[in-house]
PDB file of C-alpha atoms in Angstrom:
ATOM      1  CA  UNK Q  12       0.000   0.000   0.000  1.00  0.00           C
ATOM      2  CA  UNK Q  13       2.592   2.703   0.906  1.00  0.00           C
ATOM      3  CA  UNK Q  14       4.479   1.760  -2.201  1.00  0.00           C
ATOM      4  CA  UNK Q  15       1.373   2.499  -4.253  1.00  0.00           C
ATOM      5  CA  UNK Q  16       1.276   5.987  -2.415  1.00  0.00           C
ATOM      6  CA  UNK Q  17       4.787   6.759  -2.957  1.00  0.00           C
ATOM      7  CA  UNK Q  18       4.064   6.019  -6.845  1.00  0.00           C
ATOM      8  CA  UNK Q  19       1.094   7.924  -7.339  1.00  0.00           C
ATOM      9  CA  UNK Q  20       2.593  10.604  -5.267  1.00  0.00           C
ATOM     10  CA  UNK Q  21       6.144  10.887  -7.389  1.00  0.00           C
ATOM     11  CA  UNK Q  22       3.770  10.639 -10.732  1.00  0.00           C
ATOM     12  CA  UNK Q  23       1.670  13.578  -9.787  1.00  0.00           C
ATOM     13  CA  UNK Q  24       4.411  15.300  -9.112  1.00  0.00           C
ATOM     14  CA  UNK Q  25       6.467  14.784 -12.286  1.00  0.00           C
ATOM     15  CA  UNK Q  26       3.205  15.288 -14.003  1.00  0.00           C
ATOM     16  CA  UNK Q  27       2.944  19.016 -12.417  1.00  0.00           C
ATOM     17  CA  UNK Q  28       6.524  19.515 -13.106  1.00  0.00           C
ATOM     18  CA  UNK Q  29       6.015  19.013 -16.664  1.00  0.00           C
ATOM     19  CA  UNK Q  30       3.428  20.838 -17.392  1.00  0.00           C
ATOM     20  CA  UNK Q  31       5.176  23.975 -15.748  1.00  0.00           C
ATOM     21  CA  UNK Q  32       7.859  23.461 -17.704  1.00  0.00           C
ATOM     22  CA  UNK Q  33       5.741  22.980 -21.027  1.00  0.00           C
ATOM     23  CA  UNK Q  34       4.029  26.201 -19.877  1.00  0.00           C
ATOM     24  CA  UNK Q  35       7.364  28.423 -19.665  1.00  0.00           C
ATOM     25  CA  UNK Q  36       7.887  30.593 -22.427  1.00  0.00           C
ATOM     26  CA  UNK Q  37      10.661  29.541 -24.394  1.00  0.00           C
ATOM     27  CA  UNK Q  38      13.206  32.706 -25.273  1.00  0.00           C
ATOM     28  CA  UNK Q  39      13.526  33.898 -28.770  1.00  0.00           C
ATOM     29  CA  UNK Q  40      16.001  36.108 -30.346  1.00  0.00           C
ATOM     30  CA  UNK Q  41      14.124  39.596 -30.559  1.00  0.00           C
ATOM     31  CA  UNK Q  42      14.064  40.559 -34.087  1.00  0.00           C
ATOM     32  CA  UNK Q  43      16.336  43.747 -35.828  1.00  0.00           C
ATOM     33  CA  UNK Q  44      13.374  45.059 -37.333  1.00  0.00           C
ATOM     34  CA  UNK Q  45      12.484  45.671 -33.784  1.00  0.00           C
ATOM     35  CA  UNK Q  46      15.590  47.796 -32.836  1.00  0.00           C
ATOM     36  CA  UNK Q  47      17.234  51.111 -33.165  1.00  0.00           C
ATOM     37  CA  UNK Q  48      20.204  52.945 -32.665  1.00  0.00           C
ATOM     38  CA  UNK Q  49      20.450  56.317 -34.168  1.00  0.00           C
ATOM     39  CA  UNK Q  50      24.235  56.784 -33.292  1.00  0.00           C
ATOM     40  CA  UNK Q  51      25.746  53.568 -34.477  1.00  0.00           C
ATOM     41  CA  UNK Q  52      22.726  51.813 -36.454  1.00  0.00           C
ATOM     42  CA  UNK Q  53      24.959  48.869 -38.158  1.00  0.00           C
ATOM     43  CA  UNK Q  54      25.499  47.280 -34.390  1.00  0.00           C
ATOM     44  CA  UNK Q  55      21.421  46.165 -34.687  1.00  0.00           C
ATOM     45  CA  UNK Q  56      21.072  45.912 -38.789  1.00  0.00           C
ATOM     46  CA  UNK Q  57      21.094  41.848 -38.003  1.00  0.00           C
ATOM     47  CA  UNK Q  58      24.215  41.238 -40.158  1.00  0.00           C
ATOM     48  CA  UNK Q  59      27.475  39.975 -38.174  1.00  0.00           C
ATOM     49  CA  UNK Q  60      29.175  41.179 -41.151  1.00  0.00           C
ATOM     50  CA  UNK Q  61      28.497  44.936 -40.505  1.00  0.00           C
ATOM     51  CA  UNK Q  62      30.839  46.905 -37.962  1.00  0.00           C
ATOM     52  CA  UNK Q  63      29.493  50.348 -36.024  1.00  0.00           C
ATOM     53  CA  UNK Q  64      32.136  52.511 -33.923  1.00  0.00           C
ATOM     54  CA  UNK Q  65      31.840  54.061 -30.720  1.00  0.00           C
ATOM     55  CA  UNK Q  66      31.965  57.936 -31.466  1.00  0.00           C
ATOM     56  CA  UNK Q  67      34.993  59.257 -29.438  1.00  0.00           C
ATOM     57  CA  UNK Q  68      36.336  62.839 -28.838  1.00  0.00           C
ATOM     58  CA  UNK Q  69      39.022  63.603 -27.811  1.00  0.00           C
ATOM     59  CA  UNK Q  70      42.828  62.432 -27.279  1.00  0.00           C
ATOM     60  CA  UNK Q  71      45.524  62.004 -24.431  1.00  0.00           C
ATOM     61  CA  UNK Q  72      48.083  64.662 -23.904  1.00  0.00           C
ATOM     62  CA  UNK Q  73      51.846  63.787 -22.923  1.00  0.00           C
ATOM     63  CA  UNK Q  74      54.106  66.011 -21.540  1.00  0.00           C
ATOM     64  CA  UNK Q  75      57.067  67.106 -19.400  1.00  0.00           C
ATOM     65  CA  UNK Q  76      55.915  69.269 -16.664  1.00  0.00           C
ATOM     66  CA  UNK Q  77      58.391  71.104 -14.168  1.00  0.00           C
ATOM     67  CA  UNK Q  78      57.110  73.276 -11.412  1.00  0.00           C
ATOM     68  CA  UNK Q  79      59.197  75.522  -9.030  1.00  0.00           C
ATOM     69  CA  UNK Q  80      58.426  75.423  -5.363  1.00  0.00           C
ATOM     70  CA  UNK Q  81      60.002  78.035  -3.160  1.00  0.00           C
ATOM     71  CA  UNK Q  82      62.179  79.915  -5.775  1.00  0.00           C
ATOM     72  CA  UNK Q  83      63.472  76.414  -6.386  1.00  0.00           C
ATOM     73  CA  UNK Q  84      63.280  74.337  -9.557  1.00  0.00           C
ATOM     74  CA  UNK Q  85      61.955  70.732  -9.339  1.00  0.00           C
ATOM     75  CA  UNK Q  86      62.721  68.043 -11.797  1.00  0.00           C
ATOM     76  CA  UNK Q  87      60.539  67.704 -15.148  1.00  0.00           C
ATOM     77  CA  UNK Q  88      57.697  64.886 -14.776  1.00  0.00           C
ATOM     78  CA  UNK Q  89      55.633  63.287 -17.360  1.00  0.00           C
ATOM     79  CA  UNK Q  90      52.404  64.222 -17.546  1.00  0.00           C
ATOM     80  CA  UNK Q  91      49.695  62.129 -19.137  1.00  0.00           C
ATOM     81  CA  UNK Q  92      45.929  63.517 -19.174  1.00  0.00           C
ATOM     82  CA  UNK Q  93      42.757  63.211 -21.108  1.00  0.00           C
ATOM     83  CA  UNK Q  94      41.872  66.051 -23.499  1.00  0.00           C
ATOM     84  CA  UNK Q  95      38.186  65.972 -24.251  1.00  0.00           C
ATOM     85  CA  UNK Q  96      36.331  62.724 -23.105  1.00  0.00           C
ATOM     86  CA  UNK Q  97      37.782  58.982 -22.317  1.00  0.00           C
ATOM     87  CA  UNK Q  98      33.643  58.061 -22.246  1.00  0.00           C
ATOM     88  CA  UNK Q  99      31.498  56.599 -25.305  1.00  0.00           C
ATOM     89  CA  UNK Q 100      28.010  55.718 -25.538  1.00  0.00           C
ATOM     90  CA  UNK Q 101      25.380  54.492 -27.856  1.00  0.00           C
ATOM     91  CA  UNK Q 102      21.451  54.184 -26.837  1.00  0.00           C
ATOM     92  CA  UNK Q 103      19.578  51.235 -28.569  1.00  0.00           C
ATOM     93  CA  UNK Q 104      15.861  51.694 -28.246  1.00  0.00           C
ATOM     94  CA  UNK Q 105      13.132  48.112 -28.853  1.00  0.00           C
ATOM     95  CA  UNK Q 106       9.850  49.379 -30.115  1.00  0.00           C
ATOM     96  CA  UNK Q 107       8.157  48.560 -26.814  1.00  0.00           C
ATOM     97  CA  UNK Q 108       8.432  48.038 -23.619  1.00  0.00           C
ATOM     98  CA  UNK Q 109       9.590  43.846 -23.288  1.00  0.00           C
ATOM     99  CA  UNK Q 110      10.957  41.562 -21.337  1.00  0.00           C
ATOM    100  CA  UNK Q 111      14.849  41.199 -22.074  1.00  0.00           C
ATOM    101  CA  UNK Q 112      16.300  37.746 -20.558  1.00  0.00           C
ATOM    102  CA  UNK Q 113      19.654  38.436 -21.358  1.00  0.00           C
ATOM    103  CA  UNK Q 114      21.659  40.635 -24.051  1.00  0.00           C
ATOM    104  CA  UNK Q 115      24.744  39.606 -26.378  1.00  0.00           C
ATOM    105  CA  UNK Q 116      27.833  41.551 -27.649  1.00  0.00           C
ATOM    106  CA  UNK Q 117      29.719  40.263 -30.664  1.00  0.00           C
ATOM    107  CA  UNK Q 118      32.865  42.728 -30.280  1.00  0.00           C
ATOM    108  CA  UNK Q 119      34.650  43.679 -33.867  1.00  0.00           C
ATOM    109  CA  UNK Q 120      38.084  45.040 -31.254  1.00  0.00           C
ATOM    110  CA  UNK Q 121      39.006  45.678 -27.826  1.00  0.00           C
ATOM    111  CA  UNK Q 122      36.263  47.089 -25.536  1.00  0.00           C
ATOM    112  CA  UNK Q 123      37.223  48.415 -22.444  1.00  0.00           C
ATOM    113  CA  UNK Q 124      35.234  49.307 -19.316  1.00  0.00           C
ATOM    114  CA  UNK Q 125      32.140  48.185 -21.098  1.00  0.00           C
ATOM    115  CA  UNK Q 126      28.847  48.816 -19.297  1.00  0.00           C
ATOM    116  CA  UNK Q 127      25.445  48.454 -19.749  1.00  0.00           C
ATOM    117  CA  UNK Q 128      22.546  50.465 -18.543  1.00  0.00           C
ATOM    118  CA  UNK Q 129      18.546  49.846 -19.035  1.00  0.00           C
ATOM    119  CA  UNK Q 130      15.718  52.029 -19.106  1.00  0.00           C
ATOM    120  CA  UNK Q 131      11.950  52.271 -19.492  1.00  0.00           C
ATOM    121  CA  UNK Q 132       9.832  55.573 -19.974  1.00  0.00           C
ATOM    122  CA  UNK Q 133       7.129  55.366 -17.537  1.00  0.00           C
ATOM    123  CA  UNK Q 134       4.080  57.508 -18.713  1.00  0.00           C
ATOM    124  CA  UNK Q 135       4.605  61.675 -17.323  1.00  0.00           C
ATOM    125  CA  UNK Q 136       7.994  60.821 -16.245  1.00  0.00           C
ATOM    126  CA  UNK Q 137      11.549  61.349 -17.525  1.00  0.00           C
ATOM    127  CA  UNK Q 138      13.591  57.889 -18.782  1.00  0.00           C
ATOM    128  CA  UNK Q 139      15.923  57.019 -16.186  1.00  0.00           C
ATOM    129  CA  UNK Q 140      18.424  54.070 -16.361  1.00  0.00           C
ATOM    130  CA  UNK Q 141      19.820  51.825 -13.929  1.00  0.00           C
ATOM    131  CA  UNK Q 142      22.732  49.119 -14.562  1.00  0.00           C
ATOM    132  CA  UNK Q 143      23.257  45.733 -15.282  1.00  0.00           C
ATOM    133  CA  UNK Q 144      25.498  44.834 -12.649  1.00  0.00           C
ATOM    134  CA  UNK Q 145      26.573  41.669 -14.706  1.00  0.00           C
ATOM    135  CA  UNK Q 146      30.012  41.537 -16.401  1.00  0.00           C
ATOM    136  CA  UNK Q 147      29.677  45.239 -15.647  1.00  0.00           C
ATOM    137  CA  UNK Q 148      33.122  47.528 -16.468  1.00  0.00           C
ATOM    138  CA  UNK Q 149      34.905  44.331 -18.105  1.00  0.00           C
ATOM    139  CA  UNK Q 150      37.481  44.547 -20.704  1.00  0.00           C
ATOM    140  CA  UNK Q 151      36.170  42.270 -23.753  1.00  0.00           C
ATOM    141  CA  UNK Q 152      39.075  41.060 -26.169  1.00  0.00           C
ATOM    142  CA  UNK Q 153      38.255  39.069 -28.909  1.00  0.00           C
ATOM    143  CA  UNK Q 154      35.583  38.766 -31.438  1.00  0.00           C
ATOM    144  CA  UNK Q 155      33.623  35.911 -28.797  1.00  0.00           C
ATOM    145  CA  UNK Q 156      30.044  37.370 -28.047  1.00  0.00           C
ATOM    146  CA  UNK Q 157      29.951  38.139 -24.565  1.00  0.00           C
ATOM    147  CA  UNK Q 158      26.348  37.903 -22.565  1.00  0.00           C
ATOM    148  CA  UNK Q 159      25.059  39.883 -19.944  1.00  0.00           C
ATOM    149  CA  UNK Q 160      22.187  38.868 -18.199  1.00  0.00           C
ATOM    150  CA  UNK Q 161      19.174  41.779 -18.119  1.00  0.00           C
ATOM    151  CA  UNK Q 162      16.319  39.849 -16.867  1.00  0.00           C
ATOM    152  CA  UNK Q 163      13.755  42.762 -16.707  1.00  0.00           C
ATOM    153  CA  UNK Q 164      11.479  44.848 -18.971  1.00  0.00           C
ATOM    154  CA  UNK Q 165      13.121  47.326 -20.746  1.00  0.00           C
ATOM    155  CA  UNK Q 166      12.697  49.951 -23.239  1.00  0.00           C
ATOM    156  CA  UNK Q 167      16.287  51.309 -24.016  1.00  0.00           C
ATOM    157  CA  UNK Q 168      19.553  49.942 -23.258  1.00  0.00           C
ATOM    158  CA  UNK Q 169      22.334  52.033 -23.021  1.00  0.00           C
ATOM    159  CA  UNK Q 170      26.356  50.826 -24.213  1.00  0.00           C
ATOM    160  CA  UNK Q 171      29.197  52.581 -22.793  1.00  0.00           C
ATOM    161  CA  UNK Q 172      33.064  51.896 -22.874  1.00  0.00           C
ATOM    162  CA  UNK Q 173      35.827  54.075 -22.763  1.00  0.00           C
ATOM    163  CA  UNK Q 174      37.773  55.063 -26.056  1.00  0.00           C
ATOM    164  CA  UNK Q 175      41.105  53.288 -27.308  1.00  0.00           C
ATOM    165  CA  UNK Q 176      44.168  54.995 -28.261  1.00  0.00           C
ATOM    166  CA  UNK Q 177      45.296  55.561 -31.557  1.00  0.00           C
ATOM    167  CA  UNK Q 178      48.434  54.885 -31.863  1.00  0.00           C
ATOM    168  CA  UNK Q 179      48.679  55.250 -35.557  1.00  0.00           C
ATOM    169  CA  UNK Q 180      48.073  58.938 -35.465  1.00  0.00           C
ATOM    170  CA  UNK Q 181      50.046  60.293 -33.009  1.00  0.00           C
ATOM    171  CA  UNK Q 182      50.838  64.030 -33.237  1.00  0.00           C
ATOM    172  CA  UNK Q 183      54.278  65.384 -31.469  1.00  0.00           C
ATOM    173  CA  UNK Q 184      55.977  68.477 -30.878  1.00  0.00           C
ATOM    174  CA  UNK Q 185      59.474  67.641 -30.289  1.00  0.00           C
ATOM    175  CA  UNK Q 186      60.407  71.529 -29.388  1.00  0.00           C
ATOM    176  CA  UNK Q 187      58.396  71.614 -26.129  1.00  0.00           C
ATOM    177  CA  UNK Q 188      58.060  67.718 -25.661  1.00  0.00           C
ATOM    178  CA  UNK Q 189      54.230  66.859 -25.770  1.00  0.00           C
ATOM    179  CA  UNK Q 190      52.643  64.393 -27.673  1.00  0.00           C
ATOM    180  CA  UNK Q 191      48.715  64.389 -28.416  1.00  0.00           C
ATOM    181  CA  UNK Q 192      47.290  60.215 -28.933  1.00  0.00           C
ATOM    182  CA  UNK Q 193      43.858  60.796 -30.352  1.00  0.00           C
ATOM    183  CA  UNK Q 194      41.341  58.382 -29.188  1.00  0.00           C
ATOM    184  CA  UNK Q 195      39.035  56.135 -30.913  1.00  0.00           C
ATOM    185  CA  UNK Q 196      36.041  54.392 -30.398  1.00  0.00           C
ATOM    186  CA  UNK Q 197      35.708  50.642 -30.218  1.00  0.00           C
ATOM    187  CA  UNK Q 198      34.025  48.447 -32.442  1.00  0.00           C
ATOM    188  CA  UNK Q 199      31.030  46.088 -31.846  1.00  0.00           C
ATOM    189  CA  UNK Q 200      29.256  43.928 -35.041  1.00  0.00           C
ATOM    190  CA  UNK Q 201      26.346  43.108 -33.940  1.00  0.00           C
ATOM    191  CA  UNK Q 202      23.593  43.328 -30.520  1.00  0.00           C
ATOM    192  CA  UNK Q 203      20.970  41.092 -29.741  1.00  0.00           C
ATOM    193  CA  UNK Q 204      18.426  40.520 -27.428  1.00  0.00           C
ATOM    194  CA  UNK Q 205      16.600  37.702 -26.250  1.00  0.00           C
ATOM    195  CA  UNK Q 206      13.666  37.525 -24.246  1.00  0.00           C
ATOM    196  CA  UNK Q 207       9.888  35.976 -24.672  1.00  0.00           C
TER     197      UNK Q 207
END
């Protein structure tokens, strides 16, 4: 008798397991037509062959500095400083309001301090953001897409990362010993959502 229990017991309950799980909304991949980005539209365009660029402005100033202190002159040290903005940032906006599981980032270079932020509009109010605490600041290297979990309803997502060097342009002024770096943006392919 308490073996026939114990069976129709563990059947009922396998029975309400799997109907939960036949019940769960399976995650798709949220389609491009349902995306934009107005700065860098080629990074939700739905082709891994496309690359879109971080805008970046700005460069990195070197130079020898000396300073006197008390009518006497201290040795020259080098200097290194950000002219203009280290910071770059895209906004990627889904036609609606929706339920994001978890987000992907197929990286075309280096990204560095990459961060993401979401947002939703709520009706009368201004759109505020608050972050995705996974992976957050992380230096991607590689062209492996990286995936932050989201797991909320969001409207807009917000990509920052701070620029890359250039060392291919470099400017220098030999006379008084500076050199300017300009900065660059780095480069993503392609961003995709999934959710239900």
């Amino acid at each position: 008798m308490r073996m026939q229990v114990f069976s129709i017991l563990f059947i009922l309950i396998c029975s309400v397991m799997g109907c939960a799980m036949l019940q769960e909304v399976p995650l798709i991949e949220i389609p491009a037509s349902r995306l934009t980005c107005d700065r860098i539209p080629e990074i939700v365009d739905g082709d891994l062959k496309t690359v879109g660029t971080f805008a970046a402005q700005g460069s990195i100033k070197k130079e020898f500095v000396g300073s006197i202190v008390k009518g006497v002159s201290q040795p020259l040290q080098y200097q290194r400083r950000v002219e203009g903005s280290l910071k770059t940032e895209t906004l990627i906006k889904l036609d609606i309001p929706s339920y994001i599981k978890y987000v992907e980032v197929y990286p075309a270079s280096t990204i560095r301090n990459l961060a993401l932020d979401v947002g939703i509009k709520r009706p009368n109010q201004k759109l505020s953001f608050e972050a995705v605490e996974d992976k957050r600041g992380i230096k991607v290297e590689g062209t492996l897409p990286v995936r932050f979990k989201v797991e909320r309803e969001i409207h807009h997502l917000r990509l920052t990362a701070n620029a890359l060097e250039d060392p291919e342009n470099v400017r220098h002024d030999d006379e008084e010993r500076k050199m300017w770096i300009p900065l660059k943006g780095a480069a993503i392919r392609e961003v995709k959502f999934y959710g239900r």
